[in-house]
mmCIF file of C-alpha atoms and ligand atoms in Angstrom:
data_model
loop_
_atom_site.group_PDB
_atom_site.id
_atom_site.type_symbol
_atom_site.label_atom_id
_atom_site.label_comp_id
_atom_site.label_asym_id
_atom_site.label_seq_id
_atom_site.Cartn_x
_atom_site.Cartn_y
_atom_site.Cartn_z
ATOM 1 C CA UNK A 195 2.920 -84.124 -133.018
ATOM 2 C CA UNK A 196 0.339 -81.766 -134.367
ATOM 3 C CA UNK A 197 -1.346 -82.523 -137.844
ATOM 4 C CA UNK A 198 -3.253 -79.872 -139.575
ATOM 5 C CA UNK A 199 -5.260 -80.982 -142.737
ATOM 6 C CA UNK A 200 -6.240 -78.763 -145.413
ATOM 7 C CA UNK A 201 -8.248 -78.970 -148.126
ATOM 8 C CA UNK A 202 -5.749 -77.902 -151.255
ATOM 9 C CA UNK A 203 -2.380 -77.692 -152.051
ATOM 10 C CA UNK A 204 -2.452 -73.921 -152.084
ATOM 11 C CA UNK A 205 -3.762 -73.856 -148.368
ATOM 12 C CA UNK A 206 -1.081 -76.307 -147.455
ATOM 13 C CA UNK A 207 1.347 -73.855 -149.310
ATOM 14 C CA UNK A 208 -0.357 -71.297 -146.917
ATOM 15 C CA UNK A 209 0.043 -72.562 -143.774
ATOM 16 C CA UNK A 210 3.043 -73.752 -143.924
ATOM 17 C CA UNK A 211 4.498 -70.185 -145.306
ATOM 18 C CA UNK A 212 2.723 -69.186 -141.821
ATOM 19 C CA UNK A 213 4.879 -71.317 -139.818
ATOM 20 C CA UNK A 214 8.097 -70.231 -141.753
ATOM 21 C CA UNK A 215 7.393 -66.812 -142.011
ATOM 22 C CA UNK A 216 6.763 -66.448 -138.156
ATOM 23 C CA UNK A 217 10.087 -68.486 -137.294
ATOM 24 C CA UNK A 218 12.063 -66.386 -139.772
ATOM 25 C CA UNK A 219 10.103 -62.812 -138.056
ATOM 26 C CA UNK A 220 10.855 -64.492 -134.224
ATOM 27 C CA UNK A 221 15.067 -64.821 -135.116
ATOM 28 C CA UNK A 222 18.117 -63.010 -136.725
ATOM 29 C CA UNK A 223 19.941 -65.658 -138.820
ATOM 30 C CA UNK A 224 17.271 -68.038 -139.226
ATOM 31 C CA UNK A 225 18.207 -71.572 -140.039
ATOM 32 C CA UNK A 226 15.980 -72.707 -142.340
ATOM 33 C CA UNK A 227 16.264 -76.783 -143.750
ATOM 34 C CA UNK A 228 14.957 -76.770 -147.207
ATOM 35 C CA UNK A 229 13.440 -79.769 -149.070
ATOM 36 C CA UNK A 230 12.995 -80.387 -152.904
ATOM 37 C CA UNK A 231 10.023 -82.443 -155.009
ATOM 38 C CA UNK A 232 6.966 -80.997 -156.208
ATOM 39 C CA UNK A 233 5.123 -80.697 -152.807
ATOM 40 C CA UNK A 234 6.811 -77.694 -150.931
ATOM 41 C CA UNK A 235 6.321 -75.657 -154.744
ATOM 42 C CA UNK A 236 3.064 -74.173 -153.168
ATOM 43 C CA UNK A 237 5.201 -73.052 -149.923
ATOM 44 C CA UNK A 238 7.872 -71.361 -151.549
ATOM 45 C CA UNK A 239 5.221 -69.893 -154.033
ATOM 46 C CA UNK A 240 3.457 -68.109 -150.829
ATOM 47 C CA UNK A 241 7.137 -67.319 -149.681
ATOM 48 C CA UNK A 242 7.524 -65.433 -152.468
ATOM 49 C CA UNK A 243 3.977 -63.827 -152.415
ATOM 50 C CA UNK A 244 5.285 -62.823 -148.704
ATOM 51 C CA UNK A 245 8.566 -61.415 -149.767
ATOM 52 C CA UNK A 246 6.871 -59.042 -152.373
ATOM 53 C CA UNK A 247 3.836 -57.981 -150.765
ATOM 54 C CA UNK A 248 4.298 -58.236 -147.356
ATOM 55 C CA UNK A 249 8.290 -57.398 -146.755
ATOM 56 C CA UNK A 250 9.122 -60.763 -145.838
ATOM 57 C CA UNK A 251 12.894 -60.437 -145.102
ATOM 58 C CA UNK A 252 15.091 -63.189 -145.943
ATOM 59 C CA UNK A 253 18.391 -61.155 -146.085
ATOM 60 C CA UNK A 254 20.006 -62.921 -142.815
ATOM 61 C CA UNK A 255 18.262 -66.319 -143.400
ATOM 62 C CA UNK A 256 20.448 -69.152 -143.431
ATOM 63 C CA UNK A 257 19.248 -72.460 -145.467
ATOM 64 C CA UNK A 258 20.786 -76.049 -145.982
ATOM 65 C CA UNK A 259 19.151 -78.500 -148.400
ATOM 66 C CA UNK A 260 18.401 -81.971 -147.833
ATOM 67 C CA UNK A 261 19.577 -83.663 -150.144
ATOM 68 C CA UNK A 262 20.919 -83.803 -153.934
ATOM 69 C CA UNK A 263 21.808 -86.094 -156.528
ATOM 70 C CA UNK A 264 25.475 -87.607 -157.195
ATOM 71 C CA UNK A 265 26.639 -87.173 -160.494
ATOM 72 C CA UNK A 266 25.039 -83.695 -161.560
ATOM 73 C CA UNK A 267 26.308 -80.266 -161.568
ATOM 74 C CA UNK A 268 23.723 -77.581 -160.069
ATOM 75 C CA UNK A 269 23.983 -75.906 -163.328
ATOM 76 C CA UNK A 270 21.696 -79.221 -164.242
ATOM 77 C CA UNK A 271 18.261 -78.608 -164.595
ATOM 78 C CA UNK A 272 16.953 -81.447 -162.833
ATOM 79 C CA UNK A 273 19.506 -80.784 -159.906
ATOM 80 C CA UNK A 274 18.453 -79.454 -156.594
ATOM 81 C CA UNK A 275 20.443 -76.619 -156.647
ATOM 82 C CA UNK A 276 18.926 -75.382 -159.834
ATOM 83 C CA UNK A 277 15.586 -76.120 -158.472
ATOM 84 C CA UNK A 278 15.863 -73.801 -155.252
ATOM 85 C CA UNK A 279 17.385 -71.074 -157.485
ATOM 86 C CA UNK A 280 14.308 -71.135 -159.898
ATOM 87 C CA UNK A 281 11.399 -71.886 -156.986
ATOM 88 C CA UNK A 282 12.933 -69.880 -154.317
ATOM 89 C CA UNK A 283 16.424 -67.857 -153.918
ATOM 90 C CA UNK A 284 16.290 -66.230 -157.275
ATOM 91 C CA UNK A 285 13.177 -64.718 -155.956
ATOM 92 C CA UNK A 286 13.951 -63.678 -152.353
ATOM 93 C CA UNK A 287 16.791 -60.740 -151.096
ATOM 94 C CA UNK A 288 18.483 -64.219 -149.612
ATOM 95 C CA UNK A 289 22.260 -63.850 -149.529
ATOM 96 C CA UNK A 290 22.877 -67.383 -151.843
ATOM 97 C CA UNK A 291 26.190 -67.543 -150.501
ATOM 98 C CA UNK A 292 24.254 -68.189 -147.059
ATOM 99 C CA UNK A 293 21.941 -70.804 -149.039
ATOM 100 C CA UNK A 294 23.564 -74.327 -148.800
ATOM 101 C CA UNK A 295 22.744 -77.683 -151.194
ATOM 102 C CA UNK A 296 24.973 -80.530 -150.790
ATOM 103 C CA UNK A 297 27.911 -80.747 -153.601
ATOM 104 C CA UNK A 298 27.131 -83.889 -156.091
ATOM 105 C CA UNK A 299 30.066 -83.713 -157.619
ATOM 106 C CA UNK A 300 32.228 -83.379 -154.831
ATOM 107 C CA UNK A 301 35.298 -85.647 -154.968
ATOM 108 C CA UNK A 302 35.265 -87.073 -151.660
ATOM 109 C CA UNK A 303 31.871 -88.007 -150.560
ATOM 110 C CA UNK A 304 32.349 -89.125 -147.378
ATOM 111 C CA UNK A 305 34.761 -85.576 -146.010
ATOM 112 C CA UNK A 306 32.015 -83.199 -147.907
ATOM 113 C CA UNK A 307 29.083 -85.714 -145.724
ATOM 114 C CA UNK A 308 31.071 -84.614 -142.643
ATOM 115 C CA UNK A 309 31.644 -81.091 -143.436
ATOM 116 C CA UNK A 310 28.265 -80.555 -144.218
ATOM 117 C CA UNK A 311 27.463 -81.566 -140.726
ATOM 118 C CA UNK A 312 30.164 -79.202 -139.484
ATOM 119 C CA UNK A 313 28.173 -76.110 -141.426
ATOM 120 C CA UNK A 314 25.049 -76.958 -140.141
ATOM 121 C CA UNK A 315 26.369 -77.136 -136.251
ATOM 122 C CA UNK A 316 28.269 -73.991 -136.396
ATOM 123 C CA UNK A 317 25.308 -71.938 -137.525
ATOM 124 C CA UNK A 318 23.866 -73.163 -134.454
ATOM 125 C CA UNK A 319 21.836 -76.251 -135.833
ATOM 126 C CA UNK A 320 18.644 -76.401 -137.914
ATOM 127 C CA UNK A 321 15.545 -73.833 -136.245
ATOM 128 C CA UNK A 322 12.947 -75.746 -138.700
ATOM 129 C CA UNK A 323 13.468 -78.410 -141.639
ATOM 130 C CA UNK A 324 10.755 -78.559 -144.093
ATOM 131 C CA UNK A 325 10.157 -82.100 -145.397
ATOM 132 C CA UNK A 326 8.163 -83.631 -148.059
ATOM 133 C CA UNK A 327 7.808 -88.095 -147.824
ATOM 134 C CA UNK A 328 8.257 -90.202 -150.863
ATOM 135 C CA UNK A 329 5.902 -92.549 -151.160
ATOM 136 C CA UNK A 330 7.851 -95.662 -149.681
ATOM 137 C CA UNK A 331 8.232 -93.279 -146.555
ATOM 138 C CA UNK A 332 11.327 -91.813 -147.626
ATOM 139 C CA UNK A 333 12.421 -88.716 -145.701
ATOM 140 C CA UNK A 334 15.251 -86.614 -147.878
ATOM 141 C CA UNK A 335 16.951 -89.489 -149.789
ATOM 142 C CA UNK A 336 16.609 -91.717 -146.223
ATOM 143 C CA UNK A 337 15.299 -94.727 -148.112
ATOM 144 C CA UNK A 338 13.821 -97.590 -146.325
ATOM 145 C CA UNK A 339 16.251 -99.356 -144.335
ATOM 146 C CA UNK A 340 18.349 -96.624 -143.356
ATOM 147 C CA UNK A 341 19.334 -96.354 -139.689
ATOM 148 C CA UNK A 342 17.367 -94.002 -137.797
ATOM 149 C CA UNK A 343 20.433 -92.776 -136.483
ATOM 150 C CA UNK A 344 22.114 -91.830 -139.299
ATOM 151 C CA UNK A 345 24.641 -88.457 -140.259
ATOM 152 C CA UNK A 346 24.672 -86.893 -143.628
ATOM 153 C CA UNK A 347 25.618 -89.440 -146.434
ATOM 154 C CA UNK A 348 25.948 -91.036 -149.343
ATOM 155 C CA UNK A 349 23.186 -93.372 -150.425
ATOM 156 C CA UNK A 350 21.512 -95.465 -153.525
ATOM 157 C CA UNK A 351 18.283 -94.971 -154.365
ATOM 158 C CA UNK A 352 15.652 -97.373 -154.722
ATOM 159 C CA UNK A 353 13.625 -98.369 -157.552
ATOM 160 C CA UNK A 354 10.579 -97.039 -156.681
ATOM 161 C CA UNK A 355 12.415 -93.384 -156.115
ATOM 162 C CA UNK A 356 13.700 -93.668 -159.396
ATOM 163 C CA UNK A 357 10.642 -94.280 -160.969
ATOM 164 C CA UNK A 358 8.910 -91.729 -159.147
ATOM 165 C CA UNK A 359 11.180 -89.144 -159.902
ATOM 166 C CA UNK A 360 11.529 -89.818 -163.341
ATOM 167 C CA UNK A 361 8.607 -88.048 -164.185
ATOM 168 C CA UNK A 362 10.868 -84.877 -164.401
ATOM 169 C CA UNK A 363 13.562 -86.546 -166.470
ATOM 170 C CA UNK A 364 13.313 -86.963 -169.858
ATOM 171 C CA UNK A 365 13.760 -90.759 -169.712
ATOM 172 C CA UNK A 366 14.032 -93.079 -166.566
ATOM 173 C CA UNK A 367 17.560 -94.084 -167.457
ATOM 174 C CA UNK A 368 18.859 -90.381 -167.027
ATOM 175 C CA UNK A 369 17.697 -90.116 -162.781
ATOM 176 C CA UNK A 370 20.568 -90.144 -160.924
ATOM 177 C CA UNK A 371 20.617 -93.709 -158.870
ATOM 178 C CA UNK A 372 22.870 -91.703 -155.885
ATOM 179 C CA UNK A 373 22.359 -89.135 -153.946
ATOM 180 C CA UNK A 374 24.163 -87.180 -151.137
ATOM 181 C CA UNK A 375 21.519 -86.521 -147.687
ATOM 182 C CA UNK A 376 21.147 -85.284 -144.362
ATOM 183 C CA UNK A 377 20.671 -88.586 -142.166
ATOM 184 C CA UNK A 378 17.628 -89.110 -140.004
ATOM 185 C CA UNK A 379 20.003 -88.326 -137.100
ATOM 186 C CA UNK A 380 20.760 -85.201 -138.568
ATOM 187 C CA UNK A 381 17.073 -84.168 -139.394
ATOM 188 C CA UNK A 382 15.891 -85.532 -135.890
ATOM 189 C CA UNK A 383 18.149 -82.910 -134.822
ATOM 190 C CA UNK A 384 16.192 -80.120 -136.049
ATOM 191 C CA UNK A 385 14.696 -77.775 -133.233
ATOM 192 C CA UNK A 386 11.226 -77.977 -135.416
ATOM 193 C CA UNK A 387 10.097 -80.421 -138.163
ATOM 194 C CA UNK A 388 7.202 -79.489 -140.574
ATOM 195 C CA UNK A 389 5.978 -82.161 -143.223
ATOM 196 C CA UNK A 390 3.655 -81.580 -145.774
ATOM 197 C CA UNK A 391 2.440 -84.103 -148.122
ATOM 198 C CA UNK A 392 -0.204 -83.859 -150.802
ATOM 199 C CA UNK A 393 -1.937 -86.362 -153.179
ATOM 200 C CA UNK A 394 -3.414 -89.481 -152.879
ATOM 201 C CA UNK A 395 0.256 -91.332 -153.522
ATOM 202 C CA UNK A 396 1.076 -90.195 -150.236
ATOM 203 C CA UNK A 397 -1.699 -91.175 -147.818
ATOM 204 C CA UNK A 398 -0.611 -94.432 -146.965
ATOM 205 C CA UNK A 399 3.161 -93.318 -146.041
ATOM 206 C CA UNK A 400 1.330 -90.417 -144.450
ATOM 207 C CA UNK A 401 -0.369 -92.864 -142.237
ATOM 208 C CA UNK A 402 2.545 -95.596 -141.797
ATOM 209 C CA UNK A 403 4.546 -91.933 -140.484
ATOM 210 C CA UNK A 404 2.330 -91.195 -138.026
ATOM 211 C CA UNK A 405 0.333 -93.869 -136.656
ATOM 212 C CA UNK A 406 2.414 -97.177 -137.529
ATOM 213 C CA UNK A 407 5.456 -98.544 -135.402
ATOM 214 C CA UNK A 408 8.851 -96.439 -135.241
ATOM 215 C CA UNK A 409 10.686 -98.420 -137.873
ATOM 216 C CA UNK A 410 13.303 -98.108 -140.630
ATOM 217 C CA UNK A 411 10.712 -99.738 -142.925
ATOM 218 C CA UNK A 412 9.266 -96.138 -143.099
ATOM 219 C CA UNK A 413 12.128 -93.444 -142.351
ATOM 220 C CA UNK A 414 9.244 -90.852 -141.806
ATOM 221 C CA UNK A 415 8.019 -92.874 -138.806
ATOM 222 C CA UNK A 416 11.268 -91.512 -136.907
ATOM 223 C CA UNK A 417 9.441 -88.145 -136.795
ATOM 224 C CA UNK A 418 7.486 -89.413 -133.714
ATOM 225 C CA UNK A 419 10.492 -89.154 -131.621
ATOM 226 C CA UNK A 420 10.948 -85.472 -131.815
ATOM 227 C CA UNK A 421 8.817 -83.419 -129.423
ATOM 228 C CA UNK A 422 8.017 -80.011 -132.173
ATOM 229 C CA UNK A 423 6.714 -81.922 -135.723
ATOM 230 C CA UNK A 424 3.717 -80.183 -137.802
ATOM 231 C CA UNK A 425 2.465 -82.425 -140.563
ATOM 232 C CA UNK A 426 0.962 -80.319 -142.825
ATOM 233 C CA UNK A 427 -1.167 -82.610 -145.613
ATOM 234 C CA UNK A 428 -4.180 -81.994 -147.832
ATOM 235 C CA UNK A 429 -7.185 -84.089 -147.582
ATOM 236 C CA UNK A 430 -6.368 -87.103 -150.300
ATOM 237 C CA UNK A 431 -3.227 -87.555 -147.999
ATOM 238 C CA UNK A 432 -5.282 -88.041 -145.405
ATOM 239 C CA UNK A 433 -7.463 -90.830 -145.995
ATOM 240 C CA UNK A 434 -5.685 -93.396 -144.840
ATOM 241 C CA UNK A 435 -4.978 -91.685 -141.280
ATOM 242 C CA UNK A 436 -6.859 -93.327 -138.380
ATOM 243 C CA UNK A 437 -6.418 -90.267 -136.175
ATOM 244 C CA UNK A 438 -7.712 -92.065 -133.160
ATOM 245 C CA UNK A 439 -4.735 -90.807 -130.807
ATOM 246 C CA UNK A 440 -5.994 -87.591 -131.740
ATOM 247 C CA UNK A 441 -9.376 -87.979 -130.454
ATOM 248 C CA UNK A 442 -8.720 -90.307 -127.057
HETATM 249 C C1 GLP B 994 12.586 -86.731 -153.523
HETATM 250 C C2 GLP B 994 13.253 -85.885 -152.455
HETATM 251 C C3 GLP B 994 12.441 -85.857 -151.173
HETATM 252 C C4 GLP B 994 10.985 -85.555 -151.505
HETATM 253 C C5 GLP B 994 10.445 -86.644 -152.392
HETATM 254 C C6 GLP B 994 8.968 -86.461 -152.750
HETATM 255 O O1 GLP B 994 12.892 -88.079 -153.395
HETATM 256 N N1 GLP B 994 14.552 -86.336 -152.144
HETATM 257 O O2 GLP B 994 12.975 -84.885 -150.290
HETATM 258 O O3 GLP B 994 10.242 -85.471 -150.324
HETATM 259 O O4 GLP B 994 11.192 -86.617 -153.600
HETATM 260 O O5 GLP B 994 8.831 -85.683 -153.888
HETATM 261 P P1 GLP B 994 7.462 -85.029 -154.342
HETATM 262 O O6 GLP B 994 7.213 -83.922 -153.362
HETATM 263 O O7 GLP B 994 7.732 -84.516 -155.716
HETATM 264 O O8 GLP B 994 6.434 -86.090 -154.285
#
């Protein structure tokens, strides 16, 4: 597990573009696994920046999201789907029909859960998921408690998530209390995981992630089981990280 910490959100934004950018340069039909929330905003901003100034090519790029709420269109502005569009593909030569965000409002949960699996394998797997952590841990919508083996699903969300994520709601009683996500299983199955976490909210989950026991008290803590994760944080996520296995 590498961890690189940076002083600012815009460096974070930086280097993780750095580590995108050089997958997407290194492979035709890149898979890339996209996250939501307010943290990767500074990666997709240098994305962007990339794209315009510096040619970045995302016309064979393939992405799948995480995770989205049950229950709203992606016409909704608080919807994933909406959210990519407006902080990434609308901004990028990506093909969007290549660009997949679970469906919300599909009918059957539990066949779309599965089929969404079956996309993601035939395009060969996930080369690298980007991830942000809620601050119980949470990895997508993986709250705690979920197996660490778990496929793509349908899940509730816990109180805390709510609250946290009613910030961008008008009121706390319009969040979603479902959502549709990638399992731990799935994201474990990524060829390269990169994490990045900013804010003082997140330094204990940070910490629990890295340094505490594999457990499903904190999904995140999974991570250490895969042999190619980059935790990219900013220094108030870090405070809480002992980083003694770094040094010995
Ligand atoms: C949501 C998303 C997660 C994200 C988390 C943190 O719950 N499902 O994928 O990591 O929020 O959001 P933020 O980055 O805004 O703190």
């Amino acid at each position: 597990m590498q961890v690189i910490i940076v002083k600012d959100k815009a460096q974070m934004g930086k280097t993780a573009a750095e580590i995108v950018a050089e997958g997407m340069q290194a492979k035709e039909h890149f898979v890339l696994g996209l996250a939501t929330g307010t943290t990767p905003i500074p990666l997709y901003r240098e994305l962007i920046r990339m794209h315009r100034k510096e040619g970045l090519d995302f016309s064979t790029t393939i992405t799948f999201n995480l995770d989205e709420y049950v229950g709203i269109e992606g016409t909704h502005e608080q919807s994933y789907r909406f959210f990519m569009n407006r902080e990434l593909f609308d901004h990028v030569n990506i093909n969007k029909k290549a660009t997949h965000v679970p469906d919300g409002m599909a009918d059957d949960a539990e066949m779309f859960c599965a089929e969404y699996e079956s996309m993601i394998a035939d395009c060969g797997g996930v080369d690298c998921q980007v991830l942000g952590i809620g601050s119980n841990g949470h990895i997508g919508f993986n709250e705690p408690g979920t197996s660490l083996g778990s496929r793509t699903h349908k899940t509730a969300l816990t109180e805390s998530t709510v609250k946290d994520n009613s910030r961008l709601f008008e009121k706390v009683e319009d969040v979603p209390t479902e959502a549709l996500t990638m399992g731990i299983g799935t994201i474990l199955d990524a060829e390269s995981i990169l994490l990045l976490a900013s804010g003082a909210n997140k330094a204990k989950a940070v910490a629990d992630a890295i340094e505490g026991p594999v457990t499903a008290t904190c999904p995140a803590s999974a991570l250490q089981f895969h042999p190619n994760v980059t935790f990219v944080i900013t220094e108030d996520a870090a405070t809480v990280l002992k980083l003694e296995w770094v040094r010995a």
